Coordinates of C-alpha atoms and ligand atoms in Angstrom, one line a residue:
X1 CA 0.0 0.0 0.0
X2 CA 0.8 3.5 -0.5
X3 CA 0.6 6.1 2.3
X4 CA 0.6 9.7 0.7
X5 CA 1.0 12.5 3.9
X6 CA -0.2 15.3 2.9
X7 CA 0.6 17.8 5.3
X8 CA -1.3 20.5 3.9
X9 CA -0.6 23.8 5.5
X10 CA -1.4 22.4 9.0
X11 CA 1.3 24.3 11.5
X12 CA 3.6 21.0 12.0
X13 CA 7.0 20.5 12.1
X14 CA 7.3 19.3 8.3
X15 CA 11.0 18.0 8.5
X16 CA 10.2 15.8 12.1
X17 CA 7.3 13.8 9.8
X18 CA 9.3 13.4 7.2
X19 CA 12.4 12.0 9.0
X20 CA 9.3 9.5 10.9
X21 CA 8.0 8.7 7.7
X22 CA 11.5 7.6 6.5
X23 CA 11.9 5.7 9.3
X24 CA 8.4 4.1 9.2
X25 CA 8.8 3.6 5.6
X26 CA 12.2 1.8 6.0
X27 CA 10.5 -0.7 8.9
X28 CA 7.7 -2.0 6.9
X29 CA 6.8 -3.3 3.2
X30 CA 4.4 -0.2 2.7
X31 CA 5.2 3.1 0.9
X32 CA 5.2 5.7 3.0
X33 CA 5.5 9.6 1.3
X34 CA 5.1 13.1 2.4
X35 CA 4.3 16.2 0.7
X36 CA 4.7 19.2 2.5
X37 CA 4.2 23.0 0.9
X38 CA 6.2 24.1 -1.7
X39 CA 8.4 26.3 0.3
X40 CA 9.4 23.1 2.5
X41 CA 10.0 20.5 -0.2
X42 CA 13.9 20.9 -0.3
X43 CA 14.3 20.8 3.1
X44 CA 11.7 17.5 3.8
X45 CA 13.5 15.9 0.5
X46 CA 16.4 16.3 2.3
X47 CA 15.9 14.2 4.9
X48 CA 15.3 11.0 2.4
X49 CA 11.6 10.4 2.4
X50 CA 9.8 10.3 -0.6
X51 CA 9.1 13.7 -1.5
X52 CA 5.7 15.1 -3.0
X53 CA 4.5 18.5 -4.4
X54 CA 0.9 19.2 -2.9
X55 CA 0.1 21.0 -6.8
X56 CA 1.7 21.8 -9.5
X57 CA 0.4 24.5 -12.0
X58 CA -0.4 23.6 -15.9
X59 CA 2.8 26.5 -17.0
X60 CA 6.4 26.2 -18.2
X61 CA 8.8 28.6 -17.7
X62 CA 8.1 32.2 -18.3
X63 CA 5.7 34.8 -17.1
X64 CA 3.9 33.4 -14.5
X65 CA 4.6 34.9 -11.4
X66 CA 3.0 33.2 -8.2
X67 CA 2.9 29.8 -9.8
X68 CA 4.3 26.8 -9.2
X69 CA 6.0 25.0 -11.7
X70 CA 6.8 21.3 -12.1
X71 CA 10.8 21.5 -13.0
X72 CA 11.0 23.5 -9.7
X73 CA 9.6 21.5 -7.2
X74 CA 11.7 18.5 -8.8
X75 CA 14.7 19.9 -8.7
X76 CA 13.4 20.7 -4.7
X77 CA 13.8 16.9 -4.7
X78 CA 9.8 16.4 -5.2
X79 CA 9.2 12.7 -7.4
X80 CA 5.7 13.0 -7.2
X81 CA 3.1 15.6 -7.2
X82 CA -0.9 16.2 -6.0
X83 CA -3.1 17.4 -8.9
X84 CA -6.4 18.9 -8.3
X85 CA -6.4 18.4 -4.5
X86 CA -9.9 19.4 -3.4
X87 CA -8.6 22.1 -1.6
X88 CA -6.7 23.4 -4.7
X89 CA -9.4 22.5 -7.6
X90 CA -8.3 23.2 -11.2
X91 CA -10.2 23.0 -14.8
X92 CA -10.2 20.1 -16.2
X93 CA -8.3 21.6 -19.2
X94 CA -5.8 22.9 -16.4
X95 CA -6.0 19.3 -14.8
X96 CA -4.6 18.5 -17.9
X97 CA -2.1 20.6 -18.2
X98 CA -0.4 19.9 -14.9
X99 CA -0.5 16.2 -15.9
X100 CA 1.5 17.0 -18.6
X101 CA 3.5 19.6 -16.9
X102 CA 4.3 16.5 -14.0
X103 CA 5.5 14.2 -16.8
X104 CA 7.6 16.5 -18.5
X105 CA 10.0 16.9 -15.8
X106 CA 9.1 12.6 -14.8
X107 CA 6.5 13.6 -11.8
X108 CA 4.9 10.9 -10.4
X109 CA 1.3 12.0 -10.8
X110 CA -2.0 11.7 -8.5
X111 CA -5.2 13.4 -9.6
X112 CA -7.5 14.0 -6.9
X113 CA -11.5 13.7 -7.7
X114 CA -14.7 13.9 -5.4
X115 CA -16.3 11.0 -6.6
X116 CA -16.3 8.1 -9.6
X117 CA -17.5 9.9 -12.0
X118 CA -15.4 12.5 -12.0
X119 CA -12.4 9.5 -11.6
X120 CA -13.2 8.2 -14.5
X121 CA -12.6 11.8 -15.8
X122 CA -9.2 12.3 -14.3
X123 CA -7.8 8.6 -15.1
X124 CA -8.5 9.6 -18.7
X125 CA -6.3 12.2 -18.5
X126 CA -3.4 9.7 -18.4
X127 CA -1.8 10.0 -14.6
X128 CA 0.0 7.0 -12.5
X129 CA -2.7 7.4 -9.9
X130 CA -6.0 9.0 -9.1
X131 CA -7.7 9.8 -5.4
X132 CA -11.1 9.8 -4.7
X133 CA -12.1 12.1 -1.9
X134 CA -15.6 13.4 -0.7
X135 CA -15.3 16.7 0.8
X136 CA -17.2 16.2 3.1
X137 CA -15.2 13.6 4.9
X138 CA -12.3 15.6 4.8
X139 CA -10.5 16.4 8.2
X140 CA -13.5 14.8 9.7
X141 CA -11.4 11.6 11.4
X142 CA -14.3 9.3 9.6
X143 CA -12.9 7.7 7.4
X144 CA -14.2 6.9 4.0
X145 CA -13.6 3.3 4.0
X146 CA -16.3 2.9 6.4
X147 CA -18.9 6.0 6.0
X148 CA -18.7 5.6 2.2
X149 CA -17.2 2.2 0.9
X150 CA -19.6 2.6 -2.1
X151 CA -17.6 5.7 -3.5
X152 CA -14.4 3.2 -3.3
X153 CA -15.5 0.6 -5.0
X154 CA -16.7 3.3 -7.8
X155 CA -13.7 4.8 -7.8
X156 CA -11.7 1.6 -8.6
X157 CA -14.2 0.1 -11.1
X158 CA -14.4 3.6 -12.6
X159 CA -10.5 3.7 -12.9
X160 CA -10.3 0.1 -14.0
X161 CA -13.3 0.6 -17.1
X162 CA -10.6 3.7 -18.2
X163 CA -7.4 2.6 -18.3
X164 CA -6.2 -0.3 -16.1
X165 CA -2.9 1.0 -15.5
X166 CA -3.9 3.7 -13.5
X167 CA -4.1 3.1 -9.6
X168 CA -6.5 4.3 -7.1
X169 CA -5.7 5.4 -3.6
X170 CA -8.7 7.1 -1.4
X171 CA -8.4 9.2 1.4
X172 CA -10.4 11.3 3.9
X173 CA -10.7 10.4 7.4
X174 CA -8.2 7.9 7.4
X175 CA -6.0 7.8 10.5
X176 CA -5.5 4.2 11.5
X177 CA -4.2 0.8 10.6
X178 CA -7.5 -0.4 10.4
X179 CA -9.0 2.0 8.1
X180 CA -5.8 1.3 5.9
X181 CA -7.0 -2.1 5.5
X182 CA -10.5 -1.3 4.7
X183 CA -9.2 0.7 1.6
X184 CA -7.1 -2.1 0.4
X185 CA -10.0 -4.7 1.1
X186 CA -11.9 -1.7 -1.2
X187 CA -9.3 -2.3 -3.5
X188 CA -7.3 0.9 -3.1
X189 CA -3.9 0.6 -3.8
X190 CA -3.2 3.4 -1.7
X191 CA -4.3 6.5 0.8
X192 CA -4.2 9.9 1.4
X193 CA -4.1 11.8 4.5
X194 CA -2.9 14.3 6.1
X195 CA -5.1 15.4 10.1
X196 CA -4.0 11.6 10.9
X197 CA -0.6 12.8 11.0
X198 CA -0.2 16.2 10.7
X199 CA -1.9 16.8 13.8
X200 CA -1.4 14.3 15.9
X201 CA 0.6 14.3 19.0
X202 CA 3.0 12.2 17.6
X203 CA 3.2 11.9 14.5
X204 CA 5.7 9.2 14.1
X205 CA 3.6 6.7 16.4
X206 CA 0.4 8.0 13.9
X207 CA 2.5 6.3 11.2
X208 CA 3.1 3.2 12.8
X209 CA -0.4 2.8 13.7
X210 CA -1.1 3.1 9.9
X211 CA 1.4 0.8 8.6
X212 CA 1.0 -1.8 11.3
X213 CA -1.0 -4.2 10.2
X214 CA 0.4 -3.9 6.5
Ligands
G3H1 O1 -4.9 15.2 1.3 C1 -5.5 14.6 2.2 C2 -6.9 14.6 2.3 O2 -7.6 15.8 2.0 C3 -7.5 13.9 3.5 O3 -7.3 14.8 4.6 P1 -7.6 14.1 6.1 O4 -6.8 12.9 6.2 O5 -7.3 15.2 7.0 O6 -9.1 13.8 6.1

């Protein structure tokens, strides 16, 4: 399984999760990456964990002041990057775009969706990976696995009737072990988080919790 840390702009101390998640990452068989802001990447890459951009913007370089462009947070050290985070929503034409921004400069891509419809959308944009999260659930500590299986399940069989070679991870809510499991049993191949973590009281025991019974 993949565990994808998103830590968001939540007031943590980016580098201490990312030295935990190396650590947990390097104790179990599961994938365990972070992805702090922009303006931390270099400094969480540096401490070895695999290191994720939270967005990317659908530009190359030139005039595009405030942006954030793909060959910048991979020369940060970034190997992956988030695309259309529901808290950072794009157009699907712009979804596009920072697909092919990501691959350009050899981003691992995930493309965040609310549901399986608008999966299927995103996984026919080409990306390695797609998310499924319902708003709603977000930052809730339910976790989708149990309050919404169905949307899961949709997500993967809306993936799978796309393009087969794209994965699915789901997230919102998830914060333990158990709810891990539930996604894989879902058939996720993967999760995203980021309150589990980012704000617990320790955040390297959240991650041990998660990967446990992996
Ligand atoms: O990127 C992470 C997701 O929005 C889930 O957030 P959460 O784990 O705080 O619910």
């Amino acid at each position: 399984m993949f565990v994808l840390v998103n830590l968001k702009t939540y007031p943590c101390d980016a580098v201490a999760v990312a030295e935990a998640a190396r650590d947990v990452d390097a104790s179990t068989d599961a994938r365990v990456a972070v992805a702090p802001q922009a303006a931390q990447l270099e400094r969480v890459a540096e401490t070895g964990v695999e290191t994720w951009a939270q967005h990317v913007d659908p530009i190359e370089h030139g005039s595009n002041t405030g942006h954030t462009l793909a060959e910048a947070v991979a020369d940060a050290g970034a190997v992956g990057t988030l695309i259309n985070h529901s808290e950072r929503r794009l157009k699907l034409a712009d979804v596009d775009g920072a697909v092919e921004a990501a691959q350009r400069t050899g981003l691992e891509t995930v493309v965040c969706a609310n549901n399986p419809a608008q999966i299927g959308a995103a996984a026919a944009l080409g990306p390695d990976a797609v998310a499924v999260e319902p708003p709603e659930l977000i930052g809730t500590g339910t976790p989708v696995s149990q309050a919404d299986p169905d949307i899961v399940e949709g997500a993967v069989d809306a993936a799978a009737n796309v393009d087969s070679d794209v994965s699915v991870l789901c997230g919102a809510g998830i914060s333990t072990g158990e709810d891990v499991v539930a996604a894989s049993d879902l058939g996720a191949e993967g999760v995203l988080l980021a309150s589990g973590v980012a704000k617990a009281d320790d955040p390297k025991a959240a991650l041990e919790d998660l990967v446990e019974p992996l």
